[in-house]
Short mmCIF file of C-alpha atoms and ligand atoms in Angstrom, two decimals:
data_model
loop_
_atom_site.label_atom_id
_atom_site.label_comp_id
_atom_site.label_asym_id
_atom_site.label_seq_id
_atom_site.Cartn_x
_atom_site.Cartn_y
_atom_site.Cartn_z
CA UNK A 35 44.83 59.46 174.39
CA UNK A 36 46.57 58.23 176.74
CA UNK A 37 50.75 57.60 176.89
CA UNK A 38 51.63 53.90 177.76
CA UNK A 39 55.62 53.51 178.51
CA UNK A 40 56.40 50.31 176.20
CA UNK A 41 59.27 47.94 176.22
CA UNK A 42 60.90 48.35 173.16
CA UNK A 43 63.87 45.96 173.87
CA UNK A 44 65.51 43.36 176.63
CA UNK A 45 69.20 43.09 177.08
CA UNK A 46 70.92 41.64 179.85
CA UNK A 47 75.00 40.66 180.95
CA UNK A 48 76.31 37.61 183.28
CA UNK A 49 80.70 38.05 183.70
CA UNK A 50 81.75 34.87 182.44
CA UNK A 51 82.86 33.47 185.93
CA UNK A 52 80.80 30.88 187.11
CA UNK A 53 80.71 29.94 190.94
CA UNK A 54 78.95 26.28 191.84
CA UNK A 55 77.43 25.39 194.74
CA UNK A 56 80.77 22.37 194.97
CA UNK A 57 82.99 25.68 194.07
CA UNK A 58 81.53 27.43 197.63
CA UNK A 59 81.90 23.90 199.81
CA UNK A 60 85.62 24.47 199.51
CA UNK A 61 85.12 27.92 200.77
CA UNK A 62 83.00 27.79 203.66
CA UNK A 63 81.58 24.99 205.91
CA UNK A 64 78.55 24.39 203.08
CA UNK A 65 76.74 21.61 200.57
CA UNK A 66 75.86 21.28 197.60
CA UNK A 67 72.64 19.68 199.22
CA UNK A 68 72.01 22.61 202.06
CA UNK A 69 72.22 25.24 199.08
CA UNK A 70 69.71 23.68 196.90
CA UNK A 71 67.19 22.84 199.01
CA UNK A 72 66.63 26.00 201.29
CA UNK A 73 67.63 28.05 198.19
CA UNK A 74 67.54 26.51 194.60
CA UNK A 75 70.61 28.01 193.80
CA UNK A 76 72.71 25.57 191.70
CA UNK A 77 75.52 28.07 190.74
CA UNK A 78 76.19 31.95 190.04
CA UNK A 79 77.88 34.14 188.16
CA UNK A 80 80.62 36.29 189.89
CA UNK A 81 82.47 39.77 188.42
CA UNK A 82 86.16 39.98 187.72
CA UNK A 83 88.26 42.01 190.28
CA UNK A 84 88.51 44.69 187.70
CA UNK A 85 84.86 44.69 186.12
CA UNK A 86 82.63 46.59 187.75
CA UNK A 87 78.47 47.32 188.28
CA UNK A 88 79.26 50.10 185.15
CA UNK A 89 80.93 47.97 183.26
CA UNK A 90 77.94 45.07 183.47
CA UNK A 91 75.26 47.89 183.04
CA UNK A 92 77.13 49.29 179.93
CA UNK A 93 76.84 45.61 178.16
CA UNK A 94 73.60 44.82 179.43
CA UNK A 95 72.51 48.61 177.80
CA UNK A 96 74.00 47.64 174.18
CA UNK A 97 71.96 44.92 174.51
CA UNK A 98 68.68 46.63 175.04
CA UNK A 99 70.08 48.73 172.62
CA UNK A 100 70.33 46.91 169.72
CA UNK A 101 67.43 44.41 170.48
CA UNK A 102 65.58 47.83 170.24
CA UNK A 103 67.10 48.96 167.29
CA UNK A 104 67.77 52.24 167.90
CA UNK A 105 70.44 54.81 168.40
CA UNK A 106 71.75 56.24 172.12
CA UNK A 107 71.04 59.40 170.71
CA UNK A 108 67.07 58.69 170.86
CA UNK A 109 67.32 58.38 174.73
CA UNK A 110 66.62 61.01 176.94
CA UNK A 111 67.15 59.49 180.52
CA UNK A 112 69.03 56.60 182.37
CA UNK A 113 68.00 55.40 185.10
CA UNK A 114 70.14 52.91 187.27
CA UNK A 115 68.71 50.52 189.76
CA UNK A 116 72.05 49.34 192.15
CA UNK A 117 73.29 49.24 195.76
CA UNK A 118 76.58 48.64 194.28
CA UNK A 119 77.49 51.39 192.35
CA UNK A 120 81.65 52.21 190.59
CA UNK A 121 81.78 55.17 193.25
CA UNK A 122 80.08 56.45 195.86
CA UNK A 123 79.71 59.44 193.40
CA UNK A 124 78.41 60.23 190.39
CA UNK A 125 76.53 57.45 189.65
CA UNK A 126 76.13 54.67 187.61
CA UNK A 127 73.48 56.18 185.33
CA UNK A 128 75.70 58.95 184.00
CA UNK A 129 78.75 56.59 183.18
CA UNK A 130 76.66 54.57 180.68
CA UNK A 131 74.96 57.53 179.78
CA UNK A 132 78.70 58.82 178.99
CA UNK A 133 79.71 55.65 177.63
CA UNK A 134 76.94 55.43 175.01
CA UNK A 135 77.11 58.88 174.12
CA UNK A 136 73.50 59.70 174.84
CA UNK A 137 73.81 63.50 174.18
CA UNK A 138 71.44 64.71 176.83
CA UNK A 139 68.84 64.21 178.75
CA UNK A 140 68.11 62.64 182.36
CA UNK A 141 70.76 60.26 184.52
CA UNK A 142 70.48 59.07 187.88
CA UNK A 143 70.48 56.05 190.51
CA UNK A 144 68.03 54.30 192.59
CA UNK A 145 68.53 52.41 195.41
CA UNK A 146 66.32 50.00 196.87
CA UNK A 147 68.38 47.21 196.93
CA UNK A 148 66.47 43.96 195.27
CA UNK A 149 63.28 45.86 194.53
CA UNK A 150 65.14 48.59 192.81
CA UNK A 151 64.47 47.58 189.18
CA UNK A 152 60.67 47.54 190.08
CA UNK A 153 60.97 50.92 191.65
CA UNK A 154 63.47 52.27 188.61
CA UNK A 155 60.65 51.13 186.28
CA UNK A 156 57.80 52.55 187.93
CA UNK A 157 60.21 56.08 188.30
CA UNK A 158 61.11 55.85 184.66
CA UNK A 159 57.24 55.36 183.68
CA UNK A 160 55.92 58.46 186.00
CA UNK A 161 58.64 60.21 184.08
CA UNK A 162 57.12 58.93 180.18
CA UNK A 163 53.28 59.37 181.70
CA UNK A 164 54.12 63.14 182.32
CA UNK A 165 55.71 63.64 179.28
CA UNK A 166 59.05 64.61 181.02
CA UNK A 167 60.77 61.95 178.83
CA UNK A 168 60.06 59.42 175.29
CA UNK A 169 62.95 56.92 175.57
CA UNK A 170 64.24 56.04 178.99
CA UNK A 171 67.06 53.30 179.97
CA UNK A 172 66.45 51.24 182.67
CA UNK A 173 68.81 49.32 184.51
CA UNK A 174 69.30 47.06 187.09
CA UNK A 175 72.68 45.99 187.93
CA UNK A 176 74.85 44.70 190.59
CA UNK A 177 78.26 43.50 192.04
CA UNK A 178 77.10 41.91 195.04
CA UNK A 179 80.11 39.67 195.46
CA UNK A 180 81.76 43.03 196.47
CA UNK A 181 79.35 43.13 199.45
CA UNK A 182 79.80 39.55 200.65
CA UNK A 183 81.37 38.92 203.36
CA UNK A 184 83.15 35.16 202.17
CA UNK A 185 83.48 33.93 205.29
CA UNK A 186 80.03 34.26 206.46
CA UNK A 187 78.32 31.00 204.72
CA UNK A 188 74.21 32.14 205.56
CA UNK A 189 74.86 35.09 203.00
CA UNK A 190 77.92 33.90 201.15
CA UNK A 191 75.91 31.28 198.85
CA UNK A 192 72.97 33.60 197.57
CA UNK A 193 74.41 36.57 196.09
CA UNK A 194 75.91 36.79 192.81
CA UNK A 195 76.65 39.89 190.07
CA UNK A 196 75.12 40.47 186.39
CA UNK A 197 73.08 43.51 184.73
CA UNK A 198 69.72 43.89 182.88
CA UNK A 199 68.06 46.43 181.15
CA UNK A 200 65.51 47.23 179.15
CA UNK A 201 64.29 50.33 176.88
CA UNK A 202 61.05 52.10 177.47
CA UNK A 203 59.56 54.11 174.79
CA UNK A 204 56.20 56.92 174.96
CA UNK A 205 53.40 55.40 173.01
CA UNK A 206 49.63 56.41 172.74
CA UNK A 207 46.85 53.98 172.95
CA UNK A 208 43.44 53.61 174.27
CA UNK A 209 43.31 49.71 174.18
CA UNK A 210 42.88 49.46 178.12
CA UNK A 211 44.37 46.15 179.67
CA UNK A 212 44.83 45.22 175.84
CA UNK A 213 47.08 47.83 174.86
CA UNK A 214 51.31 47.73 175.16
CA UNK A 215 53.20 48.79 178.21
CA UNK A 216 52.89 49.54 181.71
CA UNK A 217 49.42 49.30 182.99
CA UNK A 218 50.47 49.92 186.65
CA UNK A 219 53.07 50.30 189.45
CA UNK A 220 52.82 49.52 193.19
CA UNK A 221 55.83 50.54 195.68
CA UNK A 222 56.21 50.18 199.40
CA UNK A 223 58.63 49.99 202.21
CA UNK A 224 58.63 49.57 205.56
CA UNK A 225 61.72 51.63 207.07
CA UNK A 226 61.42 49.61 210.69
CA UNK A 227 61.96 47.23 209.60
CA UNK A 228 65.43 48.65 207.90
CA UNK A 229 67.92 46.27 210.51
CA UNK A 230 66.44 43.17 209.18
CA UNK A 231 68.79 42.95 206.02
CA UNK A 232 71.76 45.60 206.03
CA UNK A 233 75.63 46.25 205.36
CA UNK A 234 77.50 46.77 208.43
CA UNK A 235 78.90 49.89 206.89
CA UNK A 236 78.30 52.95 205.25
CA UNK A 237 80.15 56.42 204.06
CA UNK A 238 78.50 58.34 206.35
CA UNK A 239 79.12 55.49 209.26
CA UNK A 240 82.33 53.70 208.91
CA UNK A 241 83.31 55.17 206.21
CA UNK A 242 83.62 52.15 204.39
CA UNK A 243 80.76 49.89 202.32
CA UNK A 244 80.36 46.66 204.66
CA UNK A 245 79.07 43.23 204.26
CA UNK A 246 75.31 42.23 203.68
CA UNK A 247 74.03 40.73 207.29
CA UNK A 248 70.48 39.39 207.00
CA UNK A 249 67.99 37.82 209.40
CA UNK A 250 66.77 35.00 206.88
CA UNK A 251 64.52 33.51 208.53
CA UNK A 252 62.23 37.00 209.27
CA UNK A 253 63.31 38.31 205.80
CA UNK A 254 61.84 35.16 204.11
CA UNK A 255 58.58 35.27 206.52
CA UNK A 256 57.83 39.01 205.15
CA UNK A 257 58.61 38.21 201.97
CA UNK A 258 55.95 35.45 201.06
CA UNK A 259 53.74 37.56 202.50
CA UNK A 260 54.35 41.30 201.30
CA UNK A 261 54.73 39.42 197.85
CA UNK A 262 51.45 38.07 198.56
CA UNK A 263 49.81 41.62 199.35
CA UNK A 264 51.71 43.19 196.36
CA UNK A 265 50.33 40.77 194.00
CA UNK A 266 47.04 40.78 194.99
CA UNK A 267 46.86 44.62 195.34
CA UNK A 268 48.13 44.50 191.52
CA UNK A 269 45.18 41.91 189.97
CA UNK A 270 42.64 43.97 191.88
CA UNK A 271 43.59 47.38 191.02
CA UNK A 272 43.16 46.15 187.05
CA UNK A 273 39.88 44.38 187.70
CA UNK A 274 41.76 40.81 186.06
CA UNK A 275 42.26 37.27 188.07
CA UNK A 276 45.19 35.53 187.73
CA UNK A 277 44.37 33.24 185.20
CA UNK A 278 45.21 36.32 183.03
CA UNK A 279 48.80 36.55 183.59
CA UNK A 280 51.03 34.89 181.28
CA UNK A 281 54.16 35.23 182.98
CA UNK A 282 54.88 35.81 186.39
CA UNK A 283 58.63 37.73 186.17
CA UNK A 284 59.64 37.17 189.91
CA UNK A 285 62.74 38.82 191.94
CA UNK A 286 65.12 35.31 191.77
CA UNK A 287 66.11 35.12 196.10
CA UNK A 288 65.13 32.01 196.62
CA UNK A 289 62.74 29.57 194.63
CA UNK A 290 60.54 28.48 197.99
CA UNK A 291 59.59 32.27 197.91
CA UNK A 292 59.09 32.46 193.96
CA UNK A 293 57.04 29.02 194.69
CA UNK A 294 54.91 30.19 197.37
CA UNK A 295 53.59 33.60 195.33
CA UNK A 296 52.97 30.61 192.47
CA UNK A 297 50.86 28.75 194.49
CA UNK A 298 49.18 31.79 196.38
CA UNK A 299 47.74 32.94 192.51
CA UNK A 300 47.18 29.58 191.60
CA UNK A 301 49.65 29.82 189.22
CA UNK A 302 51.81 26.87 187.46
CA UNK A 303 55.14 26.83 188.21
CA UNK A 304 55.24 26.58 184.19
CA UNK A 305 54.14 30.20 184.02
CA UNK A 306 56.95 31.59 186.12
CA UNK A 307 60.19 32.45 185.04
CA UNK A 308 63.18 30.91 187.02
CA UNK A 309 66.80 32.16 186.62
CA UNK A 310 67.46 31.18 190.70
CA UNK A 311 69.47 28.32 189.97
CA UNK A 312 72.03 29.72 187.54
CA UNK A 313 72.25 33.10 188.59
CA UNK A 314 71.60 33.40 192.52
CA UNK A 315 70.29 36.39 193.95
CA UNK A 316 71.55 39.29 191.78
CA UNK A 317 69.37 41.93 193.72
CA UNK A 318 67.94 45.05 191.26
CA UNK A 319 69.40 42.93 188.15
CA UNK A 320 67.73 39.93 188.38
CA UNK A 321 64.31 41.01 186.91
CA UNK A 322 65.89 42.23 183.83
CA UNK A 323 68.26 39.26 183.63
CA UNK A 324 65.19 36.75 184.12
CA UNK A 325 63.49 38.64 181.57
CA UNK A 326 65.44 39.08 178.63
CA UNK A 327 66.09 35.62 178.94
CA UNK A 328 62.96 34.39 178.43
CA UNK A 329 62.13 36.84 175.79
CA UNK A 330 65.36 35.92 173.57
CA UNK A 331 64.48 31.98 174.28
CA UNK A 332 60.91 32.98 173.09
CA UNK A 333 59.30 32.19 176.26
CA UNK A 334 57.59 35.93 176.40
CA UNK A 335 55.73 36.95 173.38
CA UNK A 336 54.72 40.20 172.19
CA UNK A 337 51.23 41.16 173.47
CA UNK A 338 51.83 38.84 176.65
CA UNK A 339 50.45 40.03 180.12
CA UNK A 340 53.74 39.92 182.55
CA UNK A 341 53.53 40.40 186.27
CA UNK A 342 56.30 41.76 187.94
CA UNK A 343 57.57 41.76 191.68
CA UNK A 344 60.63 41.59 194.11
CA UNK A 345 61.13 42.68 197.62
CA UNK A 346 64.47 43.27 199.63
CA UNK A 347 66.14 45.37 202.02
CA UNK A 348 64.59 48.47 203.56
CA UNK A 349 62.57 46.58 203.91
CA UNK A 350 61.19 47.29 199.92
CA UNK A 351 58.66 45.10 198.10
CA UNK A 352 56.35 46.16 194.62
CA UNK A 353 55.16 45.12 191.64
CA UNK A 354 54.52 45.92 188.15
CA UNK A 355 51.46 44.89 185.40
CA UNK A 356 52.86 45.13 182.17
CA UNK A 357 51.68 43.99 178.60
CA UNK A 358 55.04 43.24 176.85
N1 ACO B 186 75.37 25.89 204.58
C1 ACO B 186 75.03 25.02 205.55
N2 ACO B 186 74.34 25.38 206.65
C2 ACO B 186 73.97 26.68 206.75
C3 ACO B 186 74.29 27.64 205.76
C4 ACO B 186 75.02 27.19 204.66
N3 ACO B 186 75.37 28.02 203.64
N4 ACO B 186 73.79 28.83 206.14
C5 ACO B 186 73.16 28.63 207.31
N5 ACO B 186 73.28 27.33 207.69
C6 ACO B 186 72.72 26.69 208.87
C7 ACO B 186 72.41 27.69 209.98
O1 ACO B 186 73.59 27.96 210.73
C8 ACO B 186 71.37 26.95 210.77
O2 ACO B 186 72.02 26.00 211.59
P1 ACO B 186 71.47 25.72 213.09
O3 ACO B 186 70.08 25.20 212.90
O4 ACO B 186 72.45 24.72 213.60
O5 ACO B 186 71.53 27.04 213.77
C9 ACO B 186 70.59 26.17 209.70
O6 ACO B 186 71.45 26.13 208.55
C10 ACO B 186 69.26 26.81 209.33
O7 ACO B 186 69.45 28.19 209.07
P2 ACO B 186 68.25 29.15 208.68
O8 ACO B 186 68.78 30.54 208.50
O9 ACO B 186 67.13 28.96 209.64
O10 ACO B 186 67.83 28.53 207.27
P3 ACO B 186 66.60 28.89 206.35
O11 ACO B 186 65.85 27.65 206.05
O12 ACO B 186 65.82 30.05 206.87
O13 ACO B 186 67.29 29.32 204.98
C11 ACO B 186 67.83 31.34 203.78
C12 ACO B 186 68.16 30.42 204.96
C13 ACO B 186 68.10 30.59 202.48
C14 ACO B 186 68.73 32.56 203.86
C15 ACO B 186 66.35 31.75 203.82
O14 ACO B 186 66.01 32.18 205.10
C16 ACO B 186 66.02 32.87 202.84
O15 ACO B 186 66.03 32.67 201.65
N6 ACO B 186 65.64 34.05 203.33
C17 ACO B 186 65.23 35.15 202.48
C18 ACO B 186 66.32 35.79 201.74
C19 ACO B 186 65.74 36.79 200.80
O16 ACO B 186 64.71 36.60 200.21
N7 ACO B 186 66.31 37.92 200.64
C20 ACO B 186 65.57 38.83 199.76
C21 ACO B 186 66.08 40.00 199.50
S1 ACO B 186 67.81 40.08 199.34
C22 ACO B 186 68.16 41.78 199.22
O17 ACO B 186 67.33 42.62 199.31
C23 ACO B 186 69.62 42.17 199.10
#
């Protein structure tokens, strides 16, 4: 037999403040009209001074929580995807594991900026597939506005802050491609590339966090077409085309990138889930955001074949197969 690592629940948290794209015009030299079209970011949701990446990831886990209906003391690890963590240490992962009162068990923090839920999730599965774990908590979540710089108006209008999560649980099947869970996990990164998207600070640097500086234009090149690779790599390596996905569960950076991977598998737009316009780029969160959305609206059905994938600084990029 072989063990599958299942989602067993969605949950997900946006902080009440919303930014628009008119809100930003009066902030930097910006339009509504610039925003939209090179990004299709309509408006985002930004943190309170006094809420923090914890704080988001603690909701977004009670979420998970209860749509899996069962108790923090069935989970044995937490895993964190952020860049944007309380403190510089501990992390995340051991607040809400404190928080919840999970009694034991593993806690940590991955960072790989917006690819770090897809590389969380495919850490958290290696974990379940060796038996090292049954019930892990993944995470993505992020305060990104803390990273902006507000006067710089090519970075200032894409990021935003939220959290996702979701639960995944040890199961046994032999169903192939037609059984639950994770079916498989690609990661890469290509460390020259490193200067391309960055903060301008660091602990060990300036000794204090920076703001996100990004070369668009290359970052957005490499994107379409690691997402391209990724994908492709994905559909091979489990023998299906990709008339076989039902949902294509994108990193939300900008919806001409999101479009092009659409159009590259031939895929209706239909098909793809699309939080980019309400929620802006919330780096590692915005996988789990887009997708508990569209399970709680009904969108994603049990027994549905979802394709995951994201890319971001490092530069990261990967993707995920899994039957929901
Ligand atoms: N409002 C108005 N004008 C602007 C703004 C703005 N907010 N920002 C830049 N401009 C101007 C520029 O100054 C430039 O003006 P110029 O031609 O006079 O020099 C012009 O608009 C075009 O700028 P570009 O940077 O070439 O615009 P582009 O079409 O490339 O769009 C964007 C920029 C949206 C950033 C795009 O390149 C992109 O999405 N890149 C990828 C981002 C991404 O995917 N990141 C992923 C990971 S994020 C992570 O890992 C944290």
């Amino acid at each position: 037999m072989a063990i599958h690592s299942i989602i067993i629940g969605t949950g997900s948290y946006l902080p009440p403040k919303i930014l628009t794209n008119a809100d930003l015009e009066k902030i930097v030299d910006t339009s509504d009209e610039w925003i939209t079209q090179r990004s299709g970011i309509k408006e985002r949701h930004i943190a309170a001074d006094d809420e923090s990446t914890g704080d988001m990831a603690l909701a977004a886990a009670r979420n998970a929580i209860e749509a899996a209906g069962i108790s923090p003391d069935e989970i044995d690890g937490v895993i964190v995807a952020t860049t944007t963590p309380d403190r510089t240490f501990p992390s995340v992962a051991v607040k809400v594991q404190g928080e919840l009162n999970i009694p034991s068990g593993l806690a940590f923090d991955v960072q790989a900026v917006c690819t770090g839920f897809v590389y969380a999730l495919t850490v958290a599965d290696n974990f379940i597939k060796l038996g090292q774990a049954k019930r892990i908590l993944v995470i993505g979540a992020e305060k990104m506005s803390s990273l902006v710089n507000w006067e710089d108006r090519t970075t200032c209008v894409l990021f935003a802050d939220g959290a996702g999560a979701v639960i995944l649980e040890a199961k046994e099947n032999n169903d192939g491609l037609d059984g639950q869970g994770i079916h498989s996990t690609h990661l890469y990164a290509n460390g020259k590339q490193r200067d391309m998207l960055q903060t301008t600070g660091g602990v060990s640097t300036t000794g204090d966090n920076g703001h996100i500086e990004m070369q668009g234009r290359d970052v957005f090149k490499y994107a379409v077409s690691y997402m391209a690779d990724v994908v492709k790599e994905t559909l091979e390596h489990n023998n299906i085309t990709a008339d076989k996905i039902d949902w294509l569960v994108p990193h939300q950076a900008n919806i001409r990138i999101i479009s092009a991977t659409a159009d590259k598998l031939n895929m209706s737009m239909d098909k793809v889930v699309v939080t980019v316009d309400r929620h802006g780029n919330t780096s590692a969160a915005s996988i789990p955001l887009a997708l508990d959305e569209a399970v709680r609206d009904g969108r994603i059905k049990r027994g549905q074949l979802l394709l995951i994938e994201a890319m971001g600084g490092g530069l990261t990029w990967g993707a995920a197969l899994v039957r929901f």
